[in-house]
Amino acid sequence: MDDENERAARAKKGSPFLNTAQAAFYIGLSQRTLEKMRLTGGGPKFRKHGRYVRYHIDELDEWSKGRQQDSDAQHGGRS
């Protein structure tokens, strides 16, 4: 039994899955904003592991890269 617990602890330490608070910190949003995005859409992909919501770090990176904008785009293309 102890071997199983130790193995599980080691696996979790290197897990690519983040909970909502960790994911929000990672991408620089509030936890509440991320929760709202989960309901309304537009946020990063997430998974349900039982009753727990998890975000894969690669999908957070992908979502963030998709939101990248040029500085011209923010100002309507004006110089």
PDB file of C-alpha atoms in Angstrom:
ATOM      1  CA  MET A   1       0.000   0.000   0.000  1.00  0.00           C
ATOM      2  CA  ASP A   2       2.802   2.448   0.824  1.00  0.00           C
ATOM      3  CA  ASP A   3       4.454   1.715  -2.526  1.00  0.00           C
ATOM      4  CA  GLU A   4       1.226   2.645  -4.324  1.00  0.00           C
ATOM      5  CA  ASN A   5       0.956   5.906  -2.371  1.00  0.00           C
ATOM      6  CA  GLU A   6       4.570   6.822  -3.073  1.00  0.00           C
ATOM      7  CA  ARG A   7       4.175   6.034  -6.761  1.00  0.00           C
ATOM      8  CA  ALA A   8       1.002   8.127  -6.928  1.00  0.00           C
ATOM      9  CA  ALA A   9       2.726  11.039  -5.169  1.00  0.00           C
ATOM     10  CA  ARG A  10       5.669  10.915  -7.616  1.00  0.00           C
ATOM     11  CA  ALA A  11       3.299  10.809 -10.589  1.00  0.00           C
ATOM     12  CA  LYS A  12       1.308  13.772  -9.311  1.00  0.00           C
ATOM     13  CA  LYS A  13       4.461  15.809  -8.754  1.00  0.00           C
ATOM     14  CA  GLY A  14       5.196  15.693 -12.483  1.00  0.00           C
ATOM     15  CA  SER A  15       1.575  15.895 -13.620  1.00  0.00           C
ATOM     16  CA  PRO A  16       0.811  18.122 -16.615  1.00  0.00           C
ATOM     17  CA  PHE A  17      -2.698  18.731 -15.237  1.00  0.00           C
ATOM     18  CA  LEU A  18      -3.474  21.865 -13.238  1.00  0.00           C
ATOM     19  CA  ASN A  19      -6.521  22.672 -11.148  1.00  0.00           C
ATOM     20  CA  THR A  20      -8.449  25.901 -11.743  1.00  0.00           C
ATOM     21  CA  ALA A  21      -6.415  28.001  -9.306  1.00  0.00           C
ATOM     22  CA  GLN A  22      -3.106  26.766 -10.722  1.00  0.00           C
ATOM     23  CA  ALA A  23      -4.267  27.231 -14.322  1.00  0.00           C
ATOM     24  CA  ALA A  24      -5.507  30.762 -13.623  1.00  0.00           C
ATOM     25  CA  PHE A  25      -2.178  31.701 -12.065  1.00  0.00           C
ATOM     26  CA  TYR A  26      -0.277  30.117 -14.954  1.00  0.00           C
ATOM     27  CA  ILE A  27      -2.077  32.159 -17.635  1.00  0.00           C
ATOM     28  CA  GLY A  28      -2.429  35.320 -15.550  1.00  0.00           C
ATOM     29  CA  LEU A  29      -6.172  35.410 -14.988  1.00  0.00           C
ATOM     30  CA  SER A  30      -8.236  35.316 -11.841  1.00  0.00           C
ATOM     31  CA  GLN A  31      -9.726  32.008 -10.838  1.00  0.00           C
ATOM     32  CA  ARG A  32     -13.206  33.497 -11.110  1.00  0.00           C
ATOM     33  CA  THR A  33     -12.559  34.697 -14.682  1.00  0.00           C
ATOM     34  CA  LEU A  34     -11.450  31.219 -15.677  1.00  0.00           C
ATOM     35  CA  GLU A  35     -14.567  29.723 -14.054  1.00  0.00           C
ATOM     36  CA  LYS A  36     -16.803  32.161 -15.976  1.00  0.00           C
ATOM     37  CA  MET A  37     -15.020  31.335 -19.233  1.00  0.00           C
ATOM     38  CA  ARG A  38     -15.711  27.669 -18.577  1.00  0.00           C
ATOM     39  CA  LEU A  39     -19.435  28.427 -18.480  1.00  0.00           C
ATOM     40  CA  THR A  40     -19.684  31.006 -21.248  1.00  0.00           C
ATOM     41  CA  GLY A  41     -17.019  29.678 -23.613  1.00  0.00           C
ATOM     42  CA  GLY A  42     -13.941  31.294 -25.016  1.00  0.00           C
ATOM     43  CA  GLY A  43     -11.589  29.903 -22.414  1.00  0.00           C
ATOM     44  CA  PRO A  44      -8.995  27.173 -22.619  1.00  0.00           C
ATOM     45  CA  LYS A  45     -10.021  23.535 -23.013  1.00  0.00           C
ATOM     46  CA  PHE A  46     -10.589  21.695 -19.768  1.00  0.00           C
ATOM     47  CA  ARG A  47     -11.301  18.155 -18.659  1.00  0.00           C
ATOM     48  CA  LYS A  48     -13.459  16.678 -15.962  1.00  0.00           C
ATOM     49  CA  HIS A  49     -11.749  13.993 -13.929  1.00  0.00           C
ATOM     50  CA  GLY A  50     -14.673  12.818 -11.880  1.00  0.00           C
ATOM     51  CA  ARG A  51     -15.917  15.961 -10.164  1.00  0.00           C
ATOM     52  CA  TYR A  52     -12.597  17.759 -10.606  1.00  0.00           C
ATOM     53  CA  VAL A  53     -11.849  20.214 -13.399  1.00  0.00           C
ATOM     54  CA  ARG A  54      -8.330  19.961 -14.804  1.00  0.00           C
ATOM     55  CA  TYR A  55      -6.452  21.941 -17.417  1.00  0.00           C
ATOM     56  CA  HIS A  56      -3.587  20.398 -19.372  1.00  0.00           C
ATOM     57  CA  ILE A  57      -0.604  22.733 -19.460  1.00  0.00           C
ATOM     58  CA  ASP A  58      -0.093  22.221 -23.221  1.00  0.00           C
ATOM     59  CA  GLU A  59      -3.695  23.272 -23.899  1.00  0.00           C
ATOM     60  CA  LEU A  60      -3.235  26.382 -21.748  1.00  0.00           C
ATOM     61  CA  ASP A  61      -0.169  27.286 -23.824  1.00  0.00           C
ATOM     62  CA  GLU A  62      -2.081  26.631 -27.059  1.00  0.00           C
ATOM     63  CA  TRP A  63      -5.008  28.781 -25.927  1.00  0.00           C
ATOM     64  CA  SER A  64      -2.683  31.589 -24.891  1.00  0.00           C
ATOM     65  CA  LYS A  65      -0.819  31.524 -28.214  1.00  0.00           C
ATOM     66  CA  GLY A  66      -4.143  31.731 -30.039  1.00  0.00           C
ATOM     67  CA  ARG A  67      -4.918  34.966 -28.213  1.00  0.00           C
ATOM     68  CA  GLN A  68      -1.709  36.645 -29.351  1.00  0.00           C
ATOM     69  CA  GLN A  69      -2.207  39.903 -31.235  1.00  0.00           C
ATOM     70  CA  ASP A  70       0.055  42.321 -33.018  1.00  0.00           C
ATOM     71  CA  SER A  71       0.221  45.773 -31.500  1.00  0.00           C
ATOM     72  CA  ASP A  72      -1.333  47.175 -34.726  1.00  0.00           C
ATOM     73  CA  ALA A  73      -4.374  44.942 -34.296  1.00  0.00           C
ATOM     74  CA  GLN A  74      -5.131  46.482 -30.908  1.00  0.00           C
ATOM     75  CA  HIS A  75      -5.262  49.976 -32.390  1.00  0.00           C
ATOM     76  CA  GLY A  76      -7.248  49.183 -35.502  1.00  0.00           C
ATOM     77  CA  GLY A  77      -4.161  49.077 -37.733  1.00  0.00           C
ATOM     78  CA  ARG A  78      -3.206  52.700 -37.043  1.00  0.00           C
ATOM     79  CA  SER A  79       0.425  53.717 -36.635  1.00  0.00           C
TER      80      SER A  79
END
